[in-house]
CSV table of C-alpha atoms in Angstrom, one decimal:
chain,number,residue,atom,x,y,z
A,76,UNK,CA,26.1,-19.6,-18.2
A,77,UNK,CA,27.6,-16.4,-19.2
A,78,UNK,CA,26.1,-13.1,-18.9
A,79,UNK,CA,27.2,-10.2,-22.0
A,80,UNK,CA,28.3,-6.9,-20.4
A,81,UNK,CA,24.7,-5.2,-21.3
A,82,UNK,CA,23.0,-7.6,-19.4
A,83,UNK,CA,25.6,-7.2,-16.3
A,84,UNK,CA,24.9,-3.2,-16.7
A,85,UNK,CA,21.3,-3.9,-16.9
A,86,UNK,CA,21.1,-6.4,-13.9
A,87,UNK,CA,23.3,-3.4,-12.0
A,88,UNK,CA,21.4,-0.5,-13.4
A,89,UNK,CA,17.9,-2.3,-11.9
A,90,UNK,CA,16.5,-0.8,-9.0
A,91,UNK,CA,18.3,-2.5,-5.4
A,92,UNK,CA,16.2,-3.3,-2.5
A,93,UNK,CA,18.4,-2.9,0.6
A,94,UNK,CA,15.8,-5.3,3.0
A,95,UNK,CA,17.4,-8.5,4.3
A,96,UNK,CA,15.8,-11.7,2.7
A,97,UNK,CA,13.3,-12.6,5.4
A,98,UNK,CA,12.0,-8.6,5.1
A,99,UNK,CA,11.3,-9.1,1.8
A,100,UNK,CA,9.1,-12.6,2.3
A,101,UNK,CA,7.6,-10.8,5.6
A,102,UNK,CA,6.8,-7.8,2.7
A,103,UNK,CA,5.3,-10.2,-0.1
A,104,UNK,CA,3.5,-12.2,2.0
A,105,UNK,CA,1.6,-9.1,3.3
A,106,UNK,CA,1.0,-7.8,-0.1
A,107,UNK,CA,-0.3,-11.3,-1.3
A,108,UNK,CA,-2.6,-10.8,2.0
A,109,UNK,CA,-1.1,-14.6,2.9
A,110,UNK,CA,-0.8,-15.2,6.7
A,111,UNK,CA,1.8,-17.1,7.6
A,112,UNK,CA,-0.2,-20.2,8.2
A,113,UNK,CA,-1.2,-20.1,4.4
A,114,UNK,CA,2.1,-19.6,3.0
A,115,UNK,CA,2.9,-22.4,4.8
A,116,UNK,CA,0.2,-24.7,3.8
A,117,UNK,CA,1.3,-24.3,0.4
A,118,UNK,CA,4.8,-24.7,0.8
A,119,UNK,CA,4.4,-27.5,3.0
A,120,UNK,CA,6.4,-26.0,6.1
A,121,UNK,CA,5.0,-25.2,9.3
A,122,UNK,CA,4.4,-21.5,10.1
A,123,UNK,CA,7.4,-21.4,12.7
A,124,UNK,CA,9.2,-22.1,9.5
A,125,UNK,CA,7.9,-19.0,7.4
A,126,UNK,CA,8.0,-17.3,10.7
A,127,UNK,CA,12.1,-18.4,10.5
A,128,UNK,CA,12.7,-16.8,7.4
A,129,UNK,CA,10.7,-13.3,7.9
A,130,UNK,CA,13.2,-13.0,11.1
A,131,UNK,CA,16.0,-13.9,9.0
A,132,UNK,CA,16.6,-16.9,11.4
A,133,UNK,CA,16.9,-19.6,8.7
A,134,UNK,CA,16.6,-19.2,5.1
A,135,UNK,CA,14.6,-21.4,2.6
A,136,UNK,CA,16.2,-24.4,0.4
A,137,UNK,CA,16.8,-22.7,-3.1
A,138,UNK,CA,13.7,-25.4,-4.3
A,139,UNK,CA,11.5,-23.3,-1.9
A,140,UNK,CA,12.6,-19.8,-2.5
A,141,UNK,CA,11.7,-20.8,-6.2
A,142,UNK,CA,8.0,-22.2,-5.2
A,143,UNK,CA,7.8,-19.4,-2.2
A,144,UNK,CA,8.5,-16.8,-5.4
A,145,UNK,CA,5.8,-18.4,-7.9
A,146,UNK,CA,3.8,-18.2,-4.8
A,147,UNK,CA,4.2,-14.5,-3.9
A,148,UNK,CA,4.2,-13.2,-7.3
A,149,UNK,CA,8.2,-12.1,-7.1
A,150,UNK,CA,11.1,-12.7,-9.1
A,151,UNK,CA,13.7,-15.2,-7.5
A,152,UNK,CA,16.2,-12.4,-8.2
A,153,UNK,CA,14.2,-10.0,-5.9
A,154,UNK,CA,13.4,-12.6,-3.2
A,155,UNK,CA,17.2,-13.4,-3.0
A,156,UNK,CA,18.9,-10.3,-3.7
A,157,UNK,CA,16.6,-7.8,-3.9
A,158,UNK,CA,17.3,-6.7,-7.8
A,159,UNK,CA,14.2,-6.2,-9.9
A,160,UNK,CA,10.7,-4.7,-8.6
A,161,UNK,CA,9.2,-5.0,-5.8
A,162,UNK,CA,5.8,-6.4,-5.0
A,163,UNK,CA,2.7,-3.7,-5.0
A,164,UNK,CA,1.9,-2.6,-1.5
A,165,UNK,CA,-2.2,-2.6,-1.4
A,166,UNK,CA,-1.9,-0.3,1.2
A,167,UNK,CA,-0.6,2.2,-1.2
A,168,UNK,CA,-3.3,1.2,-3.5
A,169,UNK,CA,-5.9,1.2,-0.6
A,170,UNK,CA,-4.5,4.9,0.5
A,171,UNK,CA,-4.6,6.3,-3.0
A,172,UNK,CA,-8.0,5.0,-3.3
A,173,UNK,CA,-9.5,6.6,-0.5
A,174,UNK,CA,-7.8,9.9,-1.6
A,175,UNK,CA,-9.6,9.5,-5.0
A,176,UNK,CA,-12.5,9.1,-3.1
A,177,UNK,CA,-12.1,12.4,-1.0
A,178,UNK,CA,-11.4,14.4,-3.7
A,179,UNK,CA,-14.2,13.3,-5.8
A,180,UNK,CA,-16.2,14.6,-2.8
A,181,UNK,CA,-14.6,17.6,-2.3
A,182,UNK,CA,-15.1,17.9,-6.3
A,183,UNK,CA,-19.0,17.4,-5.9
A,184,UNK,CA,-19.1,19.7,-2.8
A,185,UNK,CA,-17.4,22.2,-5.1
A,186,UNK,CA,-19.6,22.0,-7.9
A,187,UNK,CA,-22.7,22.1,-5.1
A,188,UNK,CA,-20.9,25.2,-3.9
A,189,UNK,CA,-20.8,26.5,-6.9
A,190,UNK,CA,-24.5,26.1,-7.5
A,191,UNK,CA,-25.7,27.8,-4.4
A,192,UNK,CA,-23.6,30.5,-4.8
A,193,UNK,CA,-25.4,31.0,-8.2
A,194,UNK,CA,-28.8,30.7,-6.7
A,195,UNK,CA,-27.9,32.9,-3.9
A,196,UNK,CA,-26.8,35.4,-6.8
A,197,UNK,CA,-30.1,35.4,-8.8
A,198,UNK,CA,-32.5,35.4,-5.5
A,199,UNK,CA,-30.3,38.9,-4.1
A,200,UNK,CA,-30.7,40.1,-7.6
A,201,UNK,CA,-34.5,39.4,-7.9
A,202,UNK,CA,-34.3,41.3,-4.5
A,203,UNK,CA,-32.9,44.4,-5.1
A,204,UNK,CA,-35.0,44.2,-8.8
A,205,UNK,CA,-38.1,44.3,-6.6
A,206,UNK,CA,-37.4,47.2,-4.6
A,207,UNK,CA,-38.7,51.0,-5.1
């Protein structure tokens, strides 16, 4: 199969991960929140053979980096060579969720804030109103 020159400058121009292979299985398993065990279950390998990989002590058959892909939810292309887009990290989700969730407390304090200070404001008023 050929590739056209756009395609070659497009497969280039794609963003590079420099991990080794078995980083980048080690890095999709955990964000498909697969143990080792599991992955191996359904790739039919034992878990010293996933465990292999991640340590970049064997590699996978190219009929199991295809299925260990499919699996993981990653291109072959970024499993092998690390071109294309990475998986999600759900600990990046996970953080930016609990951040949402602090500042919408923070917001709500604020606006709470902002409603006593009003109160505060009318009762000093009524105050000073009632004095000779």
């Amino acid at each position: 199969m050929r590739l056209s020159t756009d395609t070659v400058l497009a497969m280039i121009r794609q963003p590079r991960d420099n991990d080794t292979l078995g980083g980048r299985i080690w890095r999709a398993r955990d964000a498909s929140n697969l143990s080792s065990k599991d992955l191996a279950d359904r790739l039919g390998v034992r878990p010293d053979t996933i465990a292999a990989w991640e340590r970049d002590r064997s590699e996978p058959r190219t009929s199991r980096l295809i299925m260990l892909a499919g699996i993981l939810g990653v291109s072959p292309a970024w499993l092998i060579a690390g071109v294309g887009e990475a998986p999600k990290d759900d600990l990046s989700n996970d953080a930016a969720g609990a951040l949402r969730d602090q500042l919408a407390q923070v917001k709500k304090l604020h606006d709470q804030t902002g409603k006593a200070i009003l109160a505060l404001e009318a009762e000093i008023n009524r105050v000073l109103q009632e004095m000779p």
